[in-house]
mmCIF file with all atom_site columns, C-alpha atoms in Angstrom:
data_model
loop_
_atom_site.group_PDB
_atom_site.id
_atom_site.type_symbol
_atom_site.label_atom_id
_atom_site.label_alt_id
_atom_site.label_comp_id
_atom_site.label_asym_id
_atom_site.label_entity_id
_atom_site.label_seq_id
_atom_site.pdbx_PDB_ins_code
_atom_site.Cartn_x
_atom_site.Cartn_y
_atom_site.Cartn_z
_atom_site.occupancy
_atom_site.B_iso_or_equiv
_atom_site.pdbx_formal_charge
_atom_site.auth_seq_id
_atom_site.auth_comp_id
_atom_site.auth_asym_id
_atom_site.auth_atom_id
_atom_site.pdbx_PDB_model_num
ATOM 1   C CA . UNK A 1 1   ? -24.229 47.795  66.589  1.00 42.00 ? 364 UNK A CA 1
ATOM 2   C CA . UNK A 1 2   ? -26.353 44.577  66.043  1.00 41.00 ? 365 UNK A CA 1
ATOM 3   C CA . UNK A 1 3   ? -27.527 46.444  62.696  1.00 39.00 ? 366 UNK A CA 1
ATOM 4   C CA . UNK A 1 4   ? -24.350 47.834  61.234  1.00 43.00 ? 367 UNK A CA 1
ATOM 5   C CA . UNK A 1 5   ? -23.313 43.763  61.439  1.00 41.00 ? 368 UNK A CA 1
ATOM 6   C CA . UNK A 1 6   ? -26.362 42.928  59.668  1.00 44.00 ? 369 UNK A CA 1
ATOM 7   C CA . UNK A 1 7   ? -25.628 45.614  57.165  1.00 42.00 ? 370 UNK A CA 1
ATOM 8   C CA . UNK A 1 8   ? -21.949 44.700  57.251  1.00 44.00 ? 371 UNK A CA 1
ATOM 9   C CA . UNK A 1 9   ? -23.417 40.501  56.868  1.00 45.00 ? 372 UNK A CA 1
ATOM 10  C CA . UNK A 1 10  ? -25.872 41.912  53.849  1.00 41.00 ? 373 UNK A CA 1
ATOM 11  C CA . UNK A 1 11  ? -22.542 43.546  51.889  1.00 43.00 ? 374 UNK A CA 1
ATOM 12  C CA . UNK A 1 12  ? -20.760 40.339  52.106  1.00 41.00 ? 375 UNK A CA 1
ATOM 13  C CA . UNK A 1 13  ? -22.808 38.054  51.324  1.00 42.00 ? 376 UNK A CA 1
ATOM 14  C CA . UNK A 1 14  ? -24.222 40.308  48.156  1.00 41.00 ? 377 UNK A CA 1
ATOM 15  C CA . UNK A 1 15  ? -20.332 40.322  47.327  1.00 43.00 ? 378 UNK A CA 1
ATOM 16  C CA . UNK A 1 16  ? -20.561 36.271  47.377  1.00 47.00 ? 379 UNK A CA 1
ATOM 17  C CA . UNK A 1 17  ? -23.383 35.812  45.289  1.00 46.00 ? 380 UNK A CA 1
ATOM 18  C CA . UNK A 1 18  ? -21.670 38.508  42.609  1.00 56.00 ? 381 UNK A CA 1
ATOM 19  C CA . UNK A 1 19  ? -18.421 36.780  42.640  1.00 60.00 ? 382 UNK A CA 1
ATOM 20  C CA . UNK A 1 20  ? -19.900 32.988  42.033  1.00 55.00 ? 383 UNK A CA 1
ATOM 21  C CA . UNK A 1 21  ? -22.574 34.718  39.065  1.00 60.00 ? 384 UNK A CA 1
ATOM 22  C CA . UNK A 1 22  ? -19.268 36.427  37.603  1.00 60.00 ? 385 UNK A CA 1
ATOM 23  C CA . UNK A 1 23  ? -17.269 32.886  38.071  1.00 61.00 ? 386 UNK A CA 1
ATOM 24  C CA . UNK A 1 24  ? -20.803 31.361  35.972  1.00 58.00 ? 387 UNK A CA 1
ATOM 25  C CA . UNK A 1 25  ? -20.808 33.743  33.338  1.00 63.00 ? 388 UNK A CA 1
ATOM 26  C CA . UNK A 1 26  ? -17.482 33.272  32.164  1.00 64.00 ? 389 UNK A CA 1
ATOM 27  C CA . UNK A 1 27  ? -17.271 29.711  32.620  1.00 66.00 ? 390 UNK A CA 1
ATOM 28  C CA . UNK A 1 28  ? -20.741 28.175  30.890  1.00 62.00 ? 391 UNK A CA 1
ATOM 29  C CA . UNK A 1 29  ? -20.173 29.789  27.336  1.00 66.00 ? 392 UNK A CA 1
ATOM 30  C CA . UNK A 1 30  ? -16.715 27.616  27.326  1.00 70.00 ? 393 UNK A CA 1
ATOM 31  C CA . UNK A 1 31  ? -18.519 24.730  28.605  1.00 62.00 ? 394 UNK A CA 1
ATOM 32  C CA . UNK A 1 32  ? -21.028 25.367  25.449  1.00 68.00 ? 395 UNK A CA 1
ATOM 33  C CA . UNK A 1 33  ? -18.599 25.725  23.453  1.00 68.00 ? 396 UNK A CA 1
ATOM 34  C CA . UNK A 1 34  ? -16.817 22.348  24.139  1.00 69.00 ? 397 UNK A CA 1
ATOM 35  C CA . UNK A 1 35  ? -20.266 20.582  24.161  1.00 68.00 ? 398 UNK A CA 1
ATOM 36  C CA . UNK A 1 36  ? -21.092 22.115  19.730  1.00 59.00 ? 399 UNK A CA 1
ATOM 37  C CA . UNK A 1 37  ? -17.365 21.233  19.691  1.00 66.00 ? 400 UNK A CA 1
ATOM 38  C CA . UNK A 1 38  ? -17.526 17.832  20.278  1.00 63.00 ? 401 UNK A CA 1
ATOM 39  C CA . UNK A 1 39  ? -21.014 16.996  19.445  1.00 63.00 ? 402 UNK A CA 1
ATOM 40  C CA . UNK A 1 40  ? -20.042 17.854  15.701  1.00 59.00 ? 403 UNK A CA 1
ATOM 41  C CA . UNK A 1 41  ? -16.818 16.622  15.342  1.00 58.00 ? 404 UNK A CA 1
ATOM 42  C CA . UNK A 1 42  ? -16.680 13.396  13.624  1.00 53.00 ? 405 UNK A CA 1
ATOM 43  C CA . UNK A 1 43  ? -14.279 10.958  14.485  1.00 54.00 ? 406 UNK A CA 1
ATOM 44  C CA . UNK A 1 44  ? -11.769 9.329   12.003  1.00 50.00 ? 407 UNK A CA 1
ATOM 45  C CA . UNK A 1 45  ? -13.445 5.666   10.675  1.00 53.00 ? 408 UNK A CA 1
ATOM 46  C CA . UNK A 1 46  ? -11.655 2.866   12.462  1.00 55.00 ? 409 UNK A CA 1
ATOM 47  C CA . UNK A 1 47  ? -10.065 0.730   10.215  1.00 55.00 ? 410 UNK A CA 1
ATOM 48  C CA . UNK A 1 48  ? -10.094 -2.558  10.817  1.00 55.00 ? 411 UNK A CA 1
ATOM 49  C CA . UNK A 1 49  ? -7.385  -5.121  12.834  1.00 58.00 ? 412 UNK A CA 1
ATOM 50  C CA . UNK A 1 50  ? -6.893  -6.593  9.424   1.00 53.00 ? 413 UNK A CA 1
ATOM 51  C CA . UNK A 1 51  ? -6.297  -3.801  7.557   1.00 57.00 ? 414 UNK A CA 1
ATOM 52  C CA . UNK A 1 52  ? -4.117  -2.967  10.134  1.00 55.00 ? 415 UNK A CA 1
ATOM 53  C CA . UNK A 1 53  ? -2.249  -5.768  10.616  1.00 52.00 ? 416 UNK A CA 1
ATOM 54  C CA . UNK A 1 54  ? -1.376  -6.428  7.163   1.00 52.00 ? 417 UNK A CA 1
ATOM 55  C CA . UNK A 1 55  ? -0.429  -2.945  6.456   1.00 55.00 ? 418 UNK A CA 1
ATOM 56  C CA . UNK A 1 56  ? 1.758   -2.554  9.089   1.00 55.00 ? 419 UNK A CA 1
ATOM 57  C CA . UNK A 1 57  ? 3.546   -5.976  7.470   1.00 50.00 ? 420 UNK A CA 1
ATOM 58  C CA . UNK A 1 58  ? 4.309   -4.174  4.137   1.00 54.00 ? 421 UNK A CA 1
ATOM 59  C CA . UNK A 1 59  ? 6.560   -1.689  4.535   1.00 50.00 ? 422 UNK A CA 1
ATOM 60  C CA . UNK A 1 60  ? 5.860   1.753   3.065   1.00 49.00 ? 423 UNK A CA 1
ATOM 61  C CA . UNK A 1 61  ? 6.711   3.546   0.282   1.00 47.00 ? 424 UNK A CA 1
ATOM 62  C CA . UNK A 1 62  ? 9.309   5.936   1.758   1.00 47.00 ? 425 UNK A CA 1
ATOM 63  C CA . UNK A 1 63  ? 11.610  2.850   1.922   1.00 45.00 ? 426 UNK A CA 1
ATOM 64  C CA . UNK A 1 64  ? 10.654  1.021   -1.038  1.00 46.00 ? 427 UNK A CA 1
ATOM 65  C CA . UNK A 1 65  ? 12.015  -2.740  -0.940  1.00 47.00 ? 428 UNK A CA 1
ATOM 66  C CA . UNK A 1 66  ? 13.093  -4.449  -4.178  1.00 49.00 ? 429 UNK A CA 1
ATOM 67  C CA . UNK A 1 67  ? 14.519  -1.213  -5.803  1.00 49.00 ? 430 UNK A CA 1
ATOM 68  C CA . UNK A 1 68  ? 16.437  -2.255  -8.494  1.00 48.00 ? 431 UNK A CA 1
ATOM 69  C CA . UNK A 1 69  ? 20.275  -1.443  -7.076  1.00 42.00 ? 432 UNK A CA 1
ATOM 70  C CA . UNK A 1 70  ? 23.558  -0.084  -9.923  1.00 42.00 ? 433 UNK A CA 1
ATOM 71  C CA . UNK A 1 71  ? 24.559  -3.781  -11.112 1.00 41.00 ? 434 UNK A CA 1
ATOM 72  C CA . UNK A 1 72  ? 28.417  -2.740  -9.610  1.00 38.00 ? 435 UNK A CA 1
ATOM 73  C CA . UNK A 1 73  ? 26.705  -2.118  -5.731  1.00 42.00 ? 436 UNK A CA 1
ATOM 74  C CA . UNK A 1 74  ? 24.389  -5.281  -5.473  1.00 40.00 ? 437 UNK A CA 1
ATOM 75  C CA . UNK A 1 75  ? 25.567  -8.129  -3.761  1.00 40.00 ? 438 UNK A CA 1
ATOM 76  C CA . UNK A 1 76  ? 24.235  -11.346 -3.503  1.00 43.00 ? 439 UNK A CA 1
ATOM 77  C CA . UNK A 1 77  ? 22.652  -11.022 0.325   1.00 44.00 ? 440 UNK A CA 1
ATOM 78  C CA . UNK A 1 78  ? 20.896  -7.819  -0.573  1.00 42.00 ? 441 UNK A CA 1
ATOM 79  C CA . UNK A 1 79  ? 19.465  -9.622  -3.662  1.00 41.00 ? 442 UNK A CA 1
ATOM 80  C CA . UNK A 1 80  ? 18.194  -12.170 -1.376  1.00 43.00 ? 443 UNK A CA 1
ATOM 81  C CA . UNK A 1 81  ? 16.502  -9.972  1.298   1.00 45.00 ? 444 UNK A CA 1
ATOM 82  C CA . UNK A 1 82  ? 15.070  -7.858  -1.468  1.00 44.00 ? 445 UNK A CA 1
ATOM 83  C CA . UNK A 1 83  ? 13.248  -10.917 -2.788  1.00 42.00 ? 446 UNK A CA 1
ATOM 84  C CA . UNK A 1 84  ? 11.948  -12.417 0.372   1.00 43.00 ? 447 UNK A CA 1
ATOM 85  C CA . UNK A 1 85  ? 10.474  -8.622  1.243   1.00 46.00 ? 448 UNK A CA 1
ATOM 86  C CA . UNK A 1 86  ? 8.684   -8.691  -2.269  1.00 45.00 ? 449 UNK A CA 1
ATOM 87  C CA . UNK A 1 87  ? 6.303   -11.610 -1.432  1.00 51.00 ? 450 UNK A CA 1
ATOM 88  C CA . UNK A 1 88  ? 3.058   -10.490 -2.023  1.00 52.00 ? 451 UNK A CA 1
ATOM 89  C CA . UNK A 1 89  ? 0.932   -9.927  0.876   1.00 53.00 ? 452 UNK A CA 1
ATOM 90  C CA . UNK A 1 90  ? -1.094  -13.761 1.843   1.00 51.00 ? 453 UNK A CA 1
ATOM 91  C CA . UNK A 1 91  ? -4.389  -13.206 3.866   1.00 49.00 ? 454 UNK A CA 1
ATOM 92  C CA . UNK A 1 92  ? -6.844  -16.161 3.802   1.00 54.00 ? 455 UNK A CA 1
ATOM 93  C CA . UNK A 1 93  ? -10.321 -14.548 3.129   1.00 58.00 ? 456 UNK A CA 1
ATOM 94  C CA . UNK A 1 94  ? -8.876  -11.194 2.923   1.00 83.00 ? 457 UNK A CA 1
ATOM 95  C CA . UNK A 1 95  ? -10.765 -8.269  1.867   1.00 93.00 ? 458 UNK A CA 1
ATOM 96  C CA . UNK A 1 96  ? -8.593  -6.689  -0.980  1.00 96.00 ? 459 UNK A CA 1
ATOM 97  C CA . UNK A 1 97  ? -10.838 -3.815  -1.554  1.00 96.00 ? 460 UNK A CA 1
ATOM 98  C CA . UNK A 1 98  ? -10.994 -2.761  2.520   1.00 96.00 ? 461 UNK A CA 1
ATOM 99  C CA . UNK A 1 99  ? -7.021  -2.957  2.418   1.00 96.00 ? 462 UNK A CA 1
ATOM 100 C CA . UNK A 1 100 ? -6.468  -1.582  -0.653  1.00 96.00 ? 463 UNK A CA 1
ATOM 101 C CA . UNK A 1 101 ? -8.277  1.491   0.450   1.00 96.00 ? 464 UNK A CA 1
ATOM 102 C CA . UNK A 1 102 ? -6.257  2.084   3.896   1.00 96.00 ? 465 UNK A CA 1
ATOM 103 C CA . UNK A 1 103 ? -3.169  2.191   1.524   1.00 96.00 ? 466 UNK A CA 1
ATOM 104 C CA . UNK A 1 104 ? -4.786  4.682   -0.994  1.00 97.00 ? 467 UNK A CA 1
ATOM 105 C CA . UNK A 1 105 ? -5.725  6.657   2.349   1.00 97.00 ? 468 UNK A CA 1
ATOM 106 C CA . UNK A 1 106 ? -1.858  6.767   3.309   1.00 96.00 ? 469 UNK A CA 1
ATOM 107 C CA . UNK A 1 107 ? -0.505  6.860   -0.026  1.00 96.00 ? 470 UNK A CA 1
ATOM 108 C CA . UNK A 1 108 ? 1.306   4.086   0.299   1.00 97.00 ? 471 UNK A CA 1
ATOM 109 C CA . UNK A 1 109 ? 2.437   3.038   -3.302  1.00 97.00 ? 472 UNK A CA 1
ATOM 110 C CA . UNK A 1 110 ? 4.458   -0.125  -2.628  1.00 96.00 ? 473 UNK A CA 1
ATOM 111 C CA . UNK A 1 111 ? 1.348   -1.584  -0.271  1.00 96.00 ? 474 UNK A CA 1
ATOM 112 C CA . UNK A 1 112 ? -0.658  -0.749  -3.137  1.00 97.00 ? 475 UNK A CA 1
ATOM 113 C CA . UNK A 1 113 ? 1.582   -3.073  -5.612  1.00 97.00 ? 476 UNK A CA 1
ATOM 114 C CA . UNK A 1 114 ? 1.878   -5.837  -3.253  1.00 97.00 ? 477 UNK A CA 1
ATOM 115 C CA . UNK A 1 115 ? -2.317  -5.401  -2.322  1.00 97.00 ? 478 UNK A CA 1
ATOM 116 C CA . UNK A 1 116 ? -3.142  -5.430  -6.081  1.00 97.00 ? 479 UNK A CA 1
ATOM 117 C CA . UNK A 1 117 ? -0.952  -8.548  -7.181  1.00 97.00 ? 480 UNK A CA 1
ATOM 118 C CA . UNK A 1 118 ? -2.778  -10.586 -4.394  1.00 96.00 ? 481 UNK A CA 1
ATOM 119 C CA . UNK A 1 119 ? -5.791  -9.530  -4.999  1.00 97.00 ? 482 UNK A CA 1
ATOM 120 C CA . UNK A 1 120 ? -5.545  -10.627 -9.111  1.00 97.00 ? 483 UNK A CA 1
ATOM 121 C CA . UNK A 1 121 ? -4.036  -13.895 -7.971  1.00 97.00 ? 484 UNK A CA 1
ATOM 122 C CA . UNK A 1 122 ? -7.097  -14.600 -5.759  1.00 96.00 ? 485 UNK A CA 1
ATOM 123 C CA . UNK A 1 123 ? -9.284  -13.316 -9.217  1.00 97.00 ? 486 UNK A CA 1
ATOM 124 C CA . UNK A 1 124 ? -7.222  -14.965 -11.667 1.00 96.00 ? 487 UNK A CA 1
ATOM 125 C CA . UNK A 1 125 ? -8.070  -18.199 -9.272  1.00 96.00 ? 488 UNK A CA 1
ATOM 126 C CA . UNK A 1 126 ? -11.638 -17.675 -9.496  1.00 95.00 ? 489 UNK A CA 1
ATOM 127 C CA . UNK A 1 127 ? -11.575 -17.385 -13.323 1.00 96.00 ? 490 UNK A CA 1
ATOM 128 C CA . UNK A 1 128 ? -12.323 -13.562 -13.021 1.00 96.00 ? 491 UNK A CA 1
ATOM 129 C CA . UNK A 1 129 ? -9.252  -12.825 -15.668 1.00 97.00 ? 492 UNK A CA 1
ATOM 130 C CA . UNK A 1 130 ? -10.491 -9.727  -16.960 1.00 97.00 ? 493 UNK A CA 1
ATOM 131 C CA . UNK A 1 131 ? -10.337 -8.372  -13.322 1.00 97.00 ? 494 UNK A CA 1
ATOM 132 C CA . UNK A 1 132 ? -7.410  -9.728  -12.586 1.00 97.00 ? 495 UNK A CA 1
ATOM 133 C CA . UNK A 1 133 ? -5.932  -7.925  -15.297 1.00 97.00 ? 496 UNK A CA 1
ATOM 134 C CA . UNK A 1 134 ? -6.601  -4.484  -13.896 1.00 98.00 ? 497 UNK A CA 1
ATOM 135 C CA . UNK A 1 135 ? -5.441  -5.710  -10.756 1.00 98.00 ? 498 UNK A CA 1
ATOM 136 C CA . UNK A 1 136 ? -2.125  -6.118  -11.815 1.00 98.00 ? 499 UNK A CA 1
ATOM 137 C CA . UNK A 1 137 ? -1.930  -3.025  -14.572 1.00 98.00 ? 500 UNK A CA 1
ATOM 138 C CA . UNK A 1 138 ? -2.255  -1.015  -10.668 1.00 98.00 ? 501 UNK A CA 1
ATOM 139 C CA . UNK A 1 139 ? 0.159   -3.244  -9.188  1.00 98.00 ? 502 UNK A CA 1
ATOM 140 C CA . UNK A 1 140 ? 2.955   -2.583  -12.089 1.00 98.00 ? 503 UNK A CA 1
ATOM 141 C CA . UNK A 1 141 ? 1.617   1.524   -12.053 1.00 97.00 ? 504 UNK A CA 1
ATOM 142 C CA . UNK A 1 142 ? 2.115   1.446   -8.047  1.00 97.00 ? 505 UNK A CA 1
ATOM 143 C CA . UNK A 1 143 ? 5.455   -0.525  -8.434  1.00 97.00 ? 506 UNK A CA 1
ATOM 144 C CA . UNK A 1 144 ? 7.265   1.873   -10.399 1.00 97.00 ? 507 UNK A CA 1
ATOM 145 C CA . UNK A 1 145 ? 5.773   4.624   -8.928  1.00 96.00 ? 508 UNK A CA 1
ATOM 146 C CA . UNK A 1 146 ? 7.303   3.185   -5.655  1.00 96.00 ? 509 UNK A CA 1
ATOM 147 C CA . UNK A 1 147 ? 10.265  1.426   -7.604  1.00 96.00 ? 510 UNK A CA 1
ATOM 148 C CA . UNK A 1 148 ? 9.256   -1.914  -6.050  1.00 96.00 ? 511 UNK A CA 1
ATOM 149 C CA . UNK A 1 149 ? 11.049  -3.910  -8.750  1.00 97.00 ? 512 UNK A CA 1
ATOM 150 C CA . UNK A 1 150 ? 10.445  -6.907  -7.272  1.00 97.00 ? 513 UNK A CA 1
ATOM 151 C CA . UNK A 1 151 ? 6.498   -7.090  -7.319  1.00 97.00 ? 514 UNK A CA 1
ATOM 152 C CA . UNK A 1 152 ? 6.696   -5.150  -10.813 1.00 97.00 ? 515 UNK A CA 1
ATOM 153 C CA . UNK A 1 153 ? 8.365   -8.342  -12.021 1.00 98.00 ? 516 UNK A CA 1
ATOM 154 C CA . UNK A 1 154 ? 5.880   -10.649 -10.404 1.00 98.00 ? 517 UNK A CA 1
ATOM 155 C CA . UNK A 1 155 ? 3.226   -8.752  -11.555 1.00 98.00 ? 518 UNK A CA 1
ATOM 156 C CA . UNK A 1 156 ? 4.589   -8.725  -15.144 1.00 97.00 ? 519 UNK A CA 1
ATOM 157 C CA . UNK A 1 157 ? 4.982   -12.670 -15.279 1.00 98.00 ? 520 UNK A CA 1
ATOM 158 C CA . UNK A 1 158 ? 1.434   -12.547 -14.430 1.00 98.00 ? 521 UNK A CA 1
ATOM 159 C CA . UNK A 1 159 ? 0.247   -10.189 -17.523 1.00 98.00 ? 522 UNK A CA 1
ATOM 160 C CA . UNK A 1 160 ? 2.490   -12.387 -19.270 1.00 97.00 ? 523 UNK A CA 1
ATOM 161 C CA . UNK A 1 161 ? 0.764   -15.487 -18.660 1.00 98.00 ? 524 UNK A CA 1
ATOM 162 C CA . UNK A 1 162 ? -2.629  -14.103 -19.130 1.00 98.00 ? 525 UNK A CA 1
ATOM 163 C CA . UNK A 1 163 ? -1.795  -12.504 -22.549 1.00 97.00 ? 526 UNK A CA 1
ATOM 164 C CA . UNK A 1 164 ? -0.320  -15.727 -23.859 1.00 97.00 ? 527 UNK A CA 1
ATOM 165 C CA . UNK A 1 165 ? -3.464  -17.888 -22.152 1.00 97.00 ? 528 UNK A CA 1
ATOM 166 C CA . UNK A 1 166 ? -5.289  -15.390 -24.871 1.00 97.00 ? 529 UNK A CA 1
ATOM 167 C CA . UNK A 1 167 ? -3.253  -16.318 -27.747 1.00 96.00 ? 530 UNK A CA 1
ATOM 168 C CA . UNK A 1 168 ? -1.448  -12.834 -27.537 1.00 96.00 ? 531 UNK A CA 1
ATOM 169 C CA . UNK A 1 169 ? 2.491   -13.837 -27.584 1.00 95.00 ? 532 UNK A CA 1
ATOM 170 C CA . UNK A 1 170 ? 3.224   -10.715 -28.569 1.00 94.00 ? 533 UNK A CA 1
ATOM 171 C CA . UNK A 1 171 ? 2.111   -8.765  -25.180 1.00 96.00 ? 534 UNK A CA 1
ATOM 172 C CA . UNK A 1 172 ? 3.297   -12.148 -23.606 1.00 96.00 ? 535 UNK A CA 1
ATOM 173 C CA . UNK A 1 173 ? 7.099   -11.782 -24.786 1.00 96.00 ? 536 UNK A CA 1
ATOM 174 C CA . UNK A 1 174 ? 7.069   -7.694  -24.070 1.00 95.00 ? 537 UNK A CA 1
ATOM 175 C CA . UNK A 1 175 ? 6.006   -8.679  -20.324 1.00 97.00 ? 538 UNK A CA 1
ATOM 176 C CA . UNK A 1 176 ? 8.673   -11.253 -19.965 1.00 96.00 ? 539 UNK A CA 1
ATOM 177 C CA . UNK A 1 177 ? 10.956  -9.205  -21.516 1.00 95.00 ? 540 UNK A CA 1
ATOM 178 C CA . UNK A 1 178 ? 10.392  -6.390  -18.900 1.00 96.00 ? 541 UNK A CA 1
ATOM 179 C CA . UNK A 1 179 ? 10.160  -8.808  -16.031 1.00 97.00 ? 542 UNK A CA 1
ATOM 180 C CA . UNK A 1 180 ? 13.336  -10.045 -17.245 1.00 95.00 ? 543 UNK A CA 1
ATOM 181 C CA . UNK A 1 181 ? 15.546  -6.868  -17.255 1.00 95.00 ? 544 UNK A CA 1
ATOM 182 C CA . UNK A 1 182 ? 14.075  -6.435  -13.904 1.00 97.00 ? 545 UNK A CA 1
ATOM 183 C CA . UNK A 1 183 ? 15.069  -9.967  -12.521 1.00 96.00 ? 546 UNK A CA 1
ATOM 184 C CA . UNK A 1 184 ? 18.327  -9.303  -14.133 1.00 95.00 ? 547 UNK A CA 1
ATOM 185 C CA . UNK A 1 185 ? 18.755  -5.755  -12.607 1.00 96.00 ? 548 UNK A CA 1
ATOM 186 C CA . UNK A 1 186 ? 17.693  -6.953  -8.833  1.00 97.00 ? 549 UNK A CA 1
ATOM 187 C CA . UNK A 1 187 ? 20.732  -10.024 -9.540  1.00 96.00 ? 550 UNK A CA 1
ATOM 188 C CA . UNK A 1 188 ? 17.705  -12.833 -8.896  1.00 96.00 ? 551 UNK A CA 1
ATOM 189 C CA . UNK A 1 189 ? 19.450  -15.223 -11.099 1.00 96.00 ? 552 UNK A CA 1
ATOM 190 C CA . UNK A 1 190 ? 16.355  -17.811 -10.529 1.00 97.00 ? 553 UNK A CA 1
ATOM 191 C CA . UNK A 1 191 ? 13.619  -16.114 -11.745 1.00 97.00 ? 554 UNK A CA 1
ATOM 192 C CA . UNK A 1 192 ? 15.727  -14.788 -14.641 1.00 95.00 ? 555 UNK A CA 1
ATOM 193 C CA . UNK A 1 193 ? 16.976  -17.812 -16.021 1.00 95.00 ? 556 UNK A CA 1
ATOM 194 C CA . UNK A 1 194 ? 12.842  -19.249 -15.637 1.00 97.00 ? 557 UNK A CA 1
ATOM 195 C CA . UNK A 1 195 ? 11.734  -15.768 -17.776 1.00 96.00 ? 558 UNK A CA 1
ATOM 196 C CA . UNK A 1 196 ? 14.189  -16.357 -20.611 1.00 94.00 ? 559 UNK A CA 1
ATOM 197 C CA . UNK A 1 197 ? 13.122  -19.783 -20.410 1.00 95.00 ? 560 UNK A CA 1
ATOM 198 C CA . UNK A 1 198 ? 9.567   -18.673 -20.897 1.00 96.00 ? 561 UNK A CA 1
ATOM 199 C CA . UNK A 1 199 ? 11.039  -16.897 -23.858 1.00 95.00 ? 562 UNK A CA 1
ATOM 200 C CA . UNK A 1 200 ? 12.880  -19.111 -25.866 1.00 94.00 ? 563 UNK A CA 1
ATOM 201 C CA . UNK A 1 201 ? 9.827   -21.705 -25.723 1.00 95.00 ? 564 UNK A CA 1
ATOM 202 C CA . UNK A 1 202 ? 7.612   -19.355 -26.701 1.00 95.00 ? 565 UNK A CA 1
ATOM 203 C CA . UNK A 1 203 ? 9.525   -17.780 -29.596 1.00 93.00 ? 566 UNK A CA 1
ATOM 204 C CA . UNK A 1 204 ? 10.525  -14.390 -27.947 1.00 93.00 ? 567 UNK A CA 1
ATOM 205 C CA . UNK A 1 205 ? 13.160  -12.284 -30.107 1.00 84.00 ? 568 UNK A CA 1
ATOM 206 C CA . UNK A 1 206 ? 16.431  -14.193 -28.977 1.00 64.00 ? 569 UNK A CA 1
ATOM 207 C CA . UNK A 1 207 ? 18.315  -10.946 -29.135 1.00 67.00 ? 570 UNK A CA 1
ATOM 208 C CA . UNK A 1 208 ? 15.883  -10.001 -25.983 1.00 56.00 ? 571 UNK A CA 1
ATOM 209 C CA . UNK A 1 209 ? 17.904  -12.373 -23.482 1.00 53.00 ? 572 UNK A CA 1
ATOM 210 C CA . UNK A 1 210 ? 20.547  -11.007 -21.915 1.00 51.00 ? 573 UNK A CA 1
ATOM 211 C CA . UNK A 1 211 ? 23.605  -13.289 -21.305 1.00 50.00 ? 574 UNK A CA 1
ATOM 212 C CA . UNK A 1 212 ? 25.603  -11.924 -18.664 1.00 46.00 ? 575 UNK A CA 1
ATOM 213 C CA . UNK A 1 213 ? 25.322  -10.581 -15.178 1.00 37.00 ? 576 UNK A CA 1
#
């Protein structure tokens, strides 16, 4: 009797030790294969809380602020809000390039216009002109692309004022001429009547000027 237990003890406890190798086998290659999974994925690069932040502040291109509205729908509010959400983007010591690329990495066009015309007014400050210039060539590309009339404009009265600086009134007047069919479009009856004043002084084509709203 005593032996057919031990017997009977042996087969059980061989059955044990085959049941927890089994368990093993089939659990360590998935535990392998988690470890070479996440030992060579990479994770994303952080950005930074700046980059962030003022991203999050411009809003994207998907709802594009300071679209030029049909003259017959705009009213004078949504004239207003458009301009105050097409101030450029202010960041003391900010690091245009840094933010510039978190909106290329989303795509986001009208960041991109707002990003660019701060970063040539923070050039054009420094008496880096020729940079500046590109800056804002990408902020007008970016603008339309995102029909951000509003920062196109600004951006324009900038190339403006740089091509006129260079004794070129020609480029000067076109700019102010496109800034001011955008002014006029977006009903900002402010910055329209300063662009054709920029134009009359300066000898723009009179017939240029549009007189009524």
């Amino acid at each position: 009797m005593s032996v057919s237990v031990a017997m009977a003890g042996l087969v059980v406890a061989v059955i044990e030790i085959t049941g927890l190798a089994g368990t093993l086998a089939l659990l360590v290659p998935i535990v392998l294969l988690l470890i070479v999974i996440l030992r060579t994925r990479r994770p994303p690069e952080p950005r930074s809380e700046k980059a962030t932040a003022v991203l999050r502040a411009i809003p994207s291109s998907d709802t594009p602020p300071g679209e030029a509205a049909p003259r017959e729908d705009a009213s004078a509010a949504v004239a207003e809000e458009r301009a105050l959400e097409a101030e450029p983007v202010a960041a003391e010591s900010a690091d245009w390039p840094e933010l510039i690329r978190a909106a290329e990495a989303e795509n986001n066009q009208a960041a991109l216009a707002s990003l660019y015309l701060s970063f040539a007014r923070d050039e054009i400050a420094a008496g880096r002109v020729d940079q500046a210039a590109d800056h804002l060539r990408s902020s007008v590309r970016s603008a339309a692309k995102s029909r951000f009339a509003a920062i196109q404009a600004e951006a324009r009265l900038e190339l403006a004022e740089l091509a006129r600086a260079a004794g070129d009134l020609t480029t000067a007047c076109e700019h102010w001429q496109i800034a001011r069919a955008l002014f006029h479009d977006l009903k900002q009856k402010a910055e329209l009547g300063e662009t054709e004043n920029l134009m009359r002084k300066h000898g723009c084509p009179t017939d240029w000027v549009l007189n009524d709203f």
